[in-house]
mmCIF file of C-alpha atoms and ligand atoms in Angstrom:
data_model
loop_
_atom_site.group_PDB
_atom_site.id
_atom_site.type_symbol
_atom_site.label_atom_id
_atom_site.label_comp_id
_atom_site.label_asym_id
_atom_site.label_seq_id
_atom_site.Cartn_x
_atom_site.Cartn_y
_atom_site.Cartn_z
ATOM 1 C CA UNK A 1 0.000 0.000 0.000
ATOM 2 C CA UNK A 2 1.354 3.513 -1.216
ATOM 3 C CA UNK A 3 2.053 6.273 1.956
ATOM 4 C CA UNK A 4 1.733 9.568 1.415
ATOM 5 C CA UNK A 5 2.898 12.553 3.356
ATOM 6 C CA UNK A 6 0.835 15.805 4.070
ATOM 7 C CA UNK A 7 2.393 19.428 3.787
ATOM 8 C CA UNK A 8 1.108 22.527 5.782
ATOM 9 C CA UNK A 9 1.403 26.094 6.994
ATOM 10 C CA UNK A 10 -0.642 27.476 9.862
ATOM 11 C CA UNK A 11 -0.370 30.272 12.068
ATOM 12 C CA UNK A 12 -1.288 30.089 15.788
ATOM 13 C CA UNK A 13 -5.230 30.272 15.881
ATOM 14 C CA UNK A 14 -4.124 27.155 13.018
ATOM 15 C CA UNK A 15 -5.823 29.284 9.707
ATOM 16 C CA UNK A 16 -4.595 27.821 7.016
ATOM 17 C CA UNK A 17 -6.639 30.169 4.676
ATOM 18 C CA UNK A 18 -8.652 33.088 3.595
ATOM 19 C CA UNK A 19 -10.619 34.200 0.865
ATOM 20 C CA UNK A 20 -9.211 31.120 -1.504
ATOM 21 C CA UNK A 21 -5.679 32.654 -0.689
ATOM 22 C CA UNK A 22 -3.347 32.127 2.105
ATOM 23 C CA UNK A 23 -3.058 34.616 4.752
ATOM 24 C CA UNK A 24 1.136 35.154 4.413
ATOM 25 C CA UNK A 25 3.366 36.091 2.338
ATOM 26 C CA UNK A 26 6.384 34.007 3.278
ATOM 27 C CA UNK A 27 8.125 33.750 -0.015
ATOM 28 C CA UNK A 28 10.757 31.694 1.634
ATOM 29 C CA UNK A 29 8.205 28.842 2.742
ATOM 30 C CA UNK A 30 6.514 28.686 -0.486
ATOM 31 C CA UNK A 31 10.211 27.703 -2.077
ATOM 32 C CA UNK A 32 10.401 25.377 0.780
ATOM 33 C CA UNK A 33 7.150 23.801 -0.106
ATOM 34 C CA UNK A 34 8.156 23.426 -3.601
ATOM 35 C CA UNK A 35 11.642 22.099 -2.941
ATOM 36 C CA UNK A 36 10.156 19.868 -0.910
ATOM 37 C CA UNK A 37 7.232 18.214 -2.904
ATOM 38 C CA UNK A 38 9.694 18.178 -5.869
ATOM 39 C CA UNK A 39 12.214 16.193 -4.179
ATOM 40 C CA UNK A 40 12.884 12.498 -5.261
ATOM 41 C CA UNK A 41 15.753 10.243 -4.806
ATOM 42 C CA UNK A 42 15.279 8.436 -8.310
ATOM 43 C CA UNK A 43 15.665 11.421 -11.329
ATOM 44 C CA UNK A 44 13.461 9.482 -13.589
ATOM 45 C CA UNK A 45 10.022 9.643 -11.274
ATOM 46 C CA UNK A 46 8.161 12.870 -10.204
ATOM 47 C CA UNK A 47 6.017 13.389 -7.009
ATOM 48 C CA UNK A 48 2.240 13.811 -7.235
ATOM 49 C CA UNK A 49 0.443 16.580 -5.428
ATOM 50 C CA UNK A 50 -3.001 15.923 -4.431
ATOM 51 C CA UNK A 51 -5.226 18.744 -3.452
ATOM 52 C CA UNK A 52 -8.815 19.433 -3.022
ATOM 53 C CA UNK A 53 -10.573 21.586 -6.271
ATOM 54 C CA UNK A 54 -10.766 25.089 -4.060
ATOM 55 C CA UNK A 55 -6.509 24.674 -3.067
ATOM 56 C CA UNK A 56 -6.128 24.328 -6.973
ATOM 57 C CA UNK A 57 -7.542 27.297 -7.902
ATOM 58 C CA UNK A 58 -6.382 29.407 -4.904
ATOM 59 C CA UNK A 59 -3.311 29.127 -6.992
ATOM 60 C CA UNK A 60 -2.080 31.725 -9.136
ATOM 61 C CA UNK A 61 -3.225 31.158 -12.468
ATOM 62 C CA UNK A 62 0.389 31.680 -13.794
ATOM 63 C CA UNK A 63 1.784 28.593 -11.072
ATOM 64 C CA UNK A 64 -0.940 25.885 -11.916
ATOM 65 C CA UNK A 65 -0.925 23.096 -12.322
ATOM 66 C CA UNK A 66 2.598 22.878 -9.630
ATOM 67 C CA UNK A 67 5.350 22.637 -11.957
ATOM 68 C CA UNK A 68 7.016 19.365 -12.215
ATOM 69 C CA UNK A 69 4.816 17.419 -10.322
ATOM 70 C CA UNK A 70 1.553 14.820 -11.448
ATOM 71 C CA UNK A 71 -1.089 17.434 -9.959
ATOM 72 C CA UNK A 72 -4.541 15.811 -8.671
ATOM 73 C CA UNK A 73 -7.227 17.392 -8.284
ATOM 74 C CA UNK A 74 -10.356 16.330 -5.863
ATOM 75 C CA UNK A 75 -13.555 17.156 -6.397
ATOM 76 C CA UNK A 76 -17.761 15.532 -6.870
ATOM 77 C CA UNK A 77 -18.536 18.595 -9.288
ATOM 78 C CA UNK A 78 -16.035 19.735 -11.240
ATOM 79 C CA UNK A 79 -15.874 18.425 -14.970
ATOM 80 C CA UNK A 80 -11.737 17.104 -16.421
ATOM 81 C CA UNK A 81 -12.665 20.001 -19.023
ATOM 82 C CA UNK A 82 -12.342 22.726 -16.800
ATOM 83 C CA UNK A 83 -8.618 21.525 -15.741
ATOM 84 C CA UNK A 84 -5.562 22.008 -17.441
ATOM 85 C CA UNK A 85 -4.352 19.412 -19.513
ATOM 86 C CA UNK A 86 -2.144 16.741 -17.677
ATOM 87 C CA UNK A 87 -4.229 17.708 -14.077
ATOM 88 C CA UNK A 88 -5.992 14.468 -12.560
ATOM 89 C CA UNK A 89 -9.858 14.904 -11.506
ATOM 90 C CA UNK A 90 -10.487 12.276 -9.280
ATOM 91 C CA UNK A 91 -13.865 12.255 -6.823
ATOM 92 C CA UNK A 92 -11.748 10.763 -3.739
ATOM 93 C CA UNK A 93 -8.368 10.567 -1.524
ATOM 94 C CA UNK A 94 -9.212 6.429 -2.435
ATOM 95 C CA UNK A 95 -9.561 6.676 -5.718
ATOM 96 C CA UNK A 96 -6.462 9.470 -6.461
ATOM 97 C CA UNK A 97 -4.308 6.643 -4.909
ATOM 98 C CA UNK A 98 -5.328 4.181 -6.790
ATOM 99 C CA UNK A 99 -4.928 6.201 -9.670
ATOM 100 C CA UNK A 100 -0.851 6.841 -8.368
ATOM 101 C CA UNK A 101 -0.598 3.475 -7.654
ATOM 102 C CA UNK A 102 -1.175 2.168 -11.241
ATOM 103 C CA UNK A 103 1.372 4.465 -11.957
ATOM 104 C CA UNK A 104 5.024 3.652 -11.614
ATOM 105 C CA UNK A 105 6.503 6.761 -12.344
ATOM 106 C CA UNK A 106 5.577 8.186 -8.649
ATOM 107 C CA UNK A 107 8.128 8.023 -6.321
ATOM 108 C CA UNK A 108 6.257 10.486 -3.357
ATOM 109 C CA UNK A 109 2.956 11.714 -2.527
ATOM 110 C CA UNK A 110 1.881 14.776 -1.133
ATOM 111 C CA UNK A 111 -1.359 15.780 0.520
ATOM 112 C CA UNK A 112 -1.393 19.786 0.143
ATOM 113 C CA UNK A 113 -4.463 20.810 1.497
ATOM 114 C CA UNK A 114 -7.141 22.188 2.166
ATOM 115 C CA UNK A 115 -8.665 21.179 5.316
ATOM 116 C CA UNK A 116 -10.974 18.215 5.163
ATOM 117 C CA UNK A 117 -8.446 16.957 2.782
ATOM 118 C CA UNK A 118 -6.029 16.904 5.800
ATOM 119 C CA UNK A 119 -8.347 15.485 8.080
ATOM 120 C CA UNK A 120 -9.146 12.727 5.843
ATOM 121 C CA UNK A 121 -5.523 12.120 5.186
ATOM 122 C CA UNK A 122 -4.240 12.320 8.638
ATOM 123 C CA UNK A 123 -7.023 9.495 9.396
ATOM 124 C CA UNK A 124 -5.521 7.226 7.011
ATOM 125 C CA UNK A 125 -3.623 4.098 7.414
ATOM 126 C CA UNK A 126 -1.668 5.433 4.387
ATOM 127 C CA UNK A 127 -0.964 8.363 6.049
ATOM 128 C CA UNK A 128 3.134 8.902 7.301
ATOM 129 C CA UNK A 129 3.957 12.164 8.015
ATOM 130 C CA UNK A 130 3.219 15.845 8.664
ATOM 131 C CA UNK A 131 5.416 18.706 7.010
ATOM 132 C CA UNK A 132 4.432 20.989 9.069
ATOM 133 C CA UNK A 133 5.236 25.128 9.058
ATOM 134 C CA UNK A 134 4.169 26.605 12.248
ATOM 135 C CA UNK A 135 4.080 30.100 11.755
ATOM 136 C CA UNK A 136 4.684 32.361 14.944
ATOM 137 C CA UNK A 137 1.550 34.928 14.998
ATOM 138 C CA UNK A 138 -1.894 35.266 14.904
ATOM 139 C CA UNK A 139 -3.521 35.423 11.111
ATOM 140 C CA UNK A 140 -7.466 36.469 10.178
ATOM 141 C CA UNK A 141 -8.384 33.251 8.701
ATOM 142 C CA UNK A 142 -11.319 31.729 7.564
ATOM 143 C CA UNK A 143 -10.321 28.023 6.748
ATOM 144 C CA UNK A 144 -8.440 26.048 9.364
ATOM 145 C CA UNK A 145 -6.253 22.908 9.965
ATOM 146 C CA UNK A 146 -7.981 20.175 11.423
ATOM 147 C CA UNK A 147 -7.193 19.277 15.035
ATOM 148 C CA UNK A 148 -3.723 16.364 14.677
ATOM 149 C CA UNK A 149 -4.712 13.104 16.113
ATOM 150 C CA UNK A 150 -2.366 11.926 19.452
ATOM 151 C CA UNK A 151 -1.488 9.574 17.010
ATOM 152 C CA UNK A 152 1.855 11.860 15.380
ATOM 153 C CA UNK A 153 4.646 12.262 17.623
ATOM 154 C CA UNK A 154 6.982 15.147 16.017
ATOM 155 C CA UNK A 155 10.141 13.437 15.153
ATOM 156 C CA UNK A 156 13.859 14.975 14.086
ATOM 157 C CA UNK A 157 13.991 17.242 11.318
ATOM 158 C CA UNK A 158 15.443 15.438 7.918
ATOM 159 C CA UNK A 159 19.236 17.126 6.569
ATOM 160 C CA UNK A 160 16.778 18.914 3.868
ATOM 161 C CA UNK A 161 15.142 20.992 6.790
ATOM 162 C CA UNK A 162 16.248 24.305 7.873
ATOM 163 C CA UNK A 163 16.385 24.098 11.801
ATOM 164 C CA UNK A 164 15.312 26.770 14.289
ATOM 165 C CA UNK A 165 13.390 29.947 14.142
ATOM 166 C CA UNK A 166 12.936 31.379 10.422
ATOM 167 C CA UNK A 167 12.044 35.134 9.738
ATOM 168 C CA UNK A 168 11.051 36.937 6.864
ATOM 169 C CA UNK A 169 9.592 40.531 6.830
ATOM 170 C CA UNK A 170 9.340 40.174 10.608
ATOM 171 C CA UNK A 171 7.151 36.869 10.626
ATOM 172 C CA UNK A 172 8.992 34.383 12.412
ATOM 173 C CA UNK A 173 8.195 30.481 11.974
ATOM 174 C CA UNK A 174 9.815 26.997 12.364
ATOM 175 C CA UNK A 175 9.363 23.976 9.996
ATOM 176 C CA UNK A 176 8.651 20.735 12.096
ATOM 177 C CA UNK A 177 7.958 16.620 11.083
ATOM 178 C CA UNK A 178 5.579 14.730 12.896
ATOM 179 C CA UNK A 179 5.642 11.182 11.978
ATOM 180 C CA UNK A 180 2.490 8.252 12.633
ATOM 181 C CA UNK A 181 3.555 5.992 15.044
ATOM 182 C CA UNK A 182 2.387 2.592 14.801
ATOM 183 C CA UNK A 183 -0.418 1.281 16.616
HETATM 184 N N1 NAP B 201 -1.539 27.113 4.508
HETATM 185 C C1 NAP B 201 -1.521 26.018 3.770
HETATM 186 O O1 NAP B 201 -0.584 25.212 3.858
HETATM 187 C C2 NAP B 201 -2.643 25.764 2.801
HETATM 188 C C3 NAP B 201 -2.663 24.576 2.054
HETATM 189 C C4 NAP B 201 -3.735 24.359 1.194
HETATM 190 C C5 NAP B 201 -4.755 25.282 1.092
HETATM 191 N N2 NAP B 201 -4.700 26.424 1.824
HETATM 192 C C6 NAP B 201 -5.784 27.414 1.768
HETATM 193 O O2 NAP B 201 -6.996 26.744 2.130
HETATM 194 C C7 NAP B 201 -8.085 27.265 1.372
HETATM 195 C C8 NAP B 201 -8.716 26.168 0.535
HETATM 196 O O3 NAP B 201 -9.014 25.055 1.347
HETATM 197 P P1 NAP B 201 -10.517 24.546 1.637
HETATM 198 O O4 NAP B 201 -10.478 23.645 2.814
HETATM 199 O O5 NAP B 201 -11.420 25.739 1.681
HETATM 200 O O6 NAP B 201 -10.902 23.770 0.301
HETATM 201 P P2 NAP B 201 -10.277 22.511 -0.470
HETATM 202 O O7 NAP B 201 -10.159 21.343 0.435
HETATM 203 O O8 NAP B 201 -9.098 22.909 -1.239
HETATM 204 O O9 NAP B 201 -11.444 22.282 -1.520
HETATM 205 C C9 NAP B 201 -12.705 21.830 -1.065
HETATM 206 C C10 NAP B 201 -13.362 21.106 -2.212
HETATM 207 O O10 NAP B 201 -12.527 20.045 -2.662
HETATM 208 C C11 NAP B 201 -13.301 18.914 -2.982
HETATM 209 N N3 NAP B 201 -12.951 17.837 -2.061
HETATM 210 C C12 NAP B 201 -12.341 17.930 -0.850
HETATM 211 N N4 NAP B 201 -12.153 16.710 -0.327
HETATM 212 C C13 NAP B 201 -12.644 15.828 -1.226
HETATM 213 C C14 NAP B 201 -12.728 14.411 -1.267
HETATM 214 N N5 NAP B 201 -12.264 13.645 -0.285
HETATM 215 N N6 NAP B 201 -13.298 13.837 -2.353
HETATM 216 C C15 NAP B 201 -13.765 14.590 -3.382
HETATM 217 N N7 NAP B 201 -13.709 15.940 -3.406
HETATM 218 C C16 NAP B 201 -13.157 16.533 -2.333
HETATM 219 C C17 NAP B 201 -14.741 19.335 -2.874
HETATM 220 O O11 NAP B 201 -15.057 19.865 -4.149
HETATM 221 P P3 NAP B 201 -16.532 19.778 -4.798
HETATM 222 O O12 NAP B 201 -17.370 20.719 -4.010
HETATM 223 O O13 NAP B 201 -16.307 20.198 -6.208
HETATM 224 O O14 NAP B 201 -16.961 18.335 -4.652
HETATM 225 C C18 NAP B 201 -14.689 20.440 -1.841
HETATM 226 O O15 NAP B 201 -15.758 21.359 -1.927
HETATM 227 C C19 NAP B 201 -7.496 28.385 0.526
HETATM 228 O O16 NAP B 201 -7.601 29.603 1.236
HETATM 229 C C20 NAP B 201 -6.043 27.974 0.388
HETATM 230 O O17 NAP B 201 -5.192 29.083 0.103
HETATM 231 C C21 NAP B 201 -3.663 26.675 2.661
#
């Protein structure tokens, strides 16, 4: 059975969102984000991003689909016309992994959002573990990260992670795994 990992940013009321936007502008974090859901160990495979239809087109028209990445797309309503040719419509987390897993040019995969695709994911068996940006202040939001099951234990940070406090433009934040532990 195929894992996949979840990435996030939240501030400290845990927004995540607002207005189909986020509520930052970290430019920093969103190269992290893209390093990071980019990276594979084998050059000839790609990651896929899987994201729920509002996330998709929160993005900037200009940056979708993610560059470099199999981009999947959930959604009951929307029609494959209305996406951009090479994006995945699939109508669950269930079925987008099957989809990846008949695939075997997919080395990772990342949950990005929004926030009952995170709760579904972090309720998974498949799920492994939580990128997770927490960013040091308080954000108007109006779409939030679902509350992380006892289940994740944060774990040490990976080589690829900066460590400590970040800042940029006076917003400080820190970039943290949490891992699944077995039952
Ligand atoms: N800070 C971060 O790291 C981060 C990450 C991602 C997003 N965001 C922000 O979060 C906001 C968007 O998130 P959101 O929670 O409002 O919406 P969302 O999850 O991106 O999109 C919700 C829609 O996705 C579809 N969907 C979700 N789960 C599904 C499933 N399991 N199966 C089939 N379809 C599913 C449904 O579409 P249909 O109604 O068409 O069925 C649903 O209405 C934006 O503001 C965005 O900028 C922030």
């Amino acid at each position: 059975m195929k894992r996949f990992n979840l990435i996030v940013a939240f501030c400290e009321n845990f927004g995540i969102g607002i207005k189909g936007d986020l509520p930052w502008h970290i430019k920093s974090e969103l190269k992290y984000f893209s390093r990071t859901t980019k990276r594979t160990s084998d050059p000839a495979k790609h990651n896929a991003v899987v994201m729920g239809r509002k996330t998709f087109f929160g993005i900037p028209e200009s940056k979708r689909p993610l560059p470099d990445r199999l981009n999947i797309v959930l959604s009951t309503t929307l029609q494959q016309e209305k996406l951009p040719e090479g994006v995945l419509l699939c109508s669950s987390l269930e079925e987008a992994m099957k989809v990846i897993e008949d695939k075997n040019d997919v080395e990772n995969v990342w949950i990005v959002g929004g926030s009952g695709v995170y709760k579904e994911a972090m309720a998974s068996t498949r799920c492994h573990r939580l990128y997770v940006t927490k960013i040091h202040q308080q954000f108007e939001c109006d779409t939030f990260f679902p509350e992380i099951p006892n289940s994740f234990r944060e774990v040490a940070p990976t080589s690829d992670v900066p460590l400590g406090v970040q800042e940029e433009n006076g917003i400080k934040f820190e970039y943290k795994i949490l891992e699944k532990q077995s039952e």
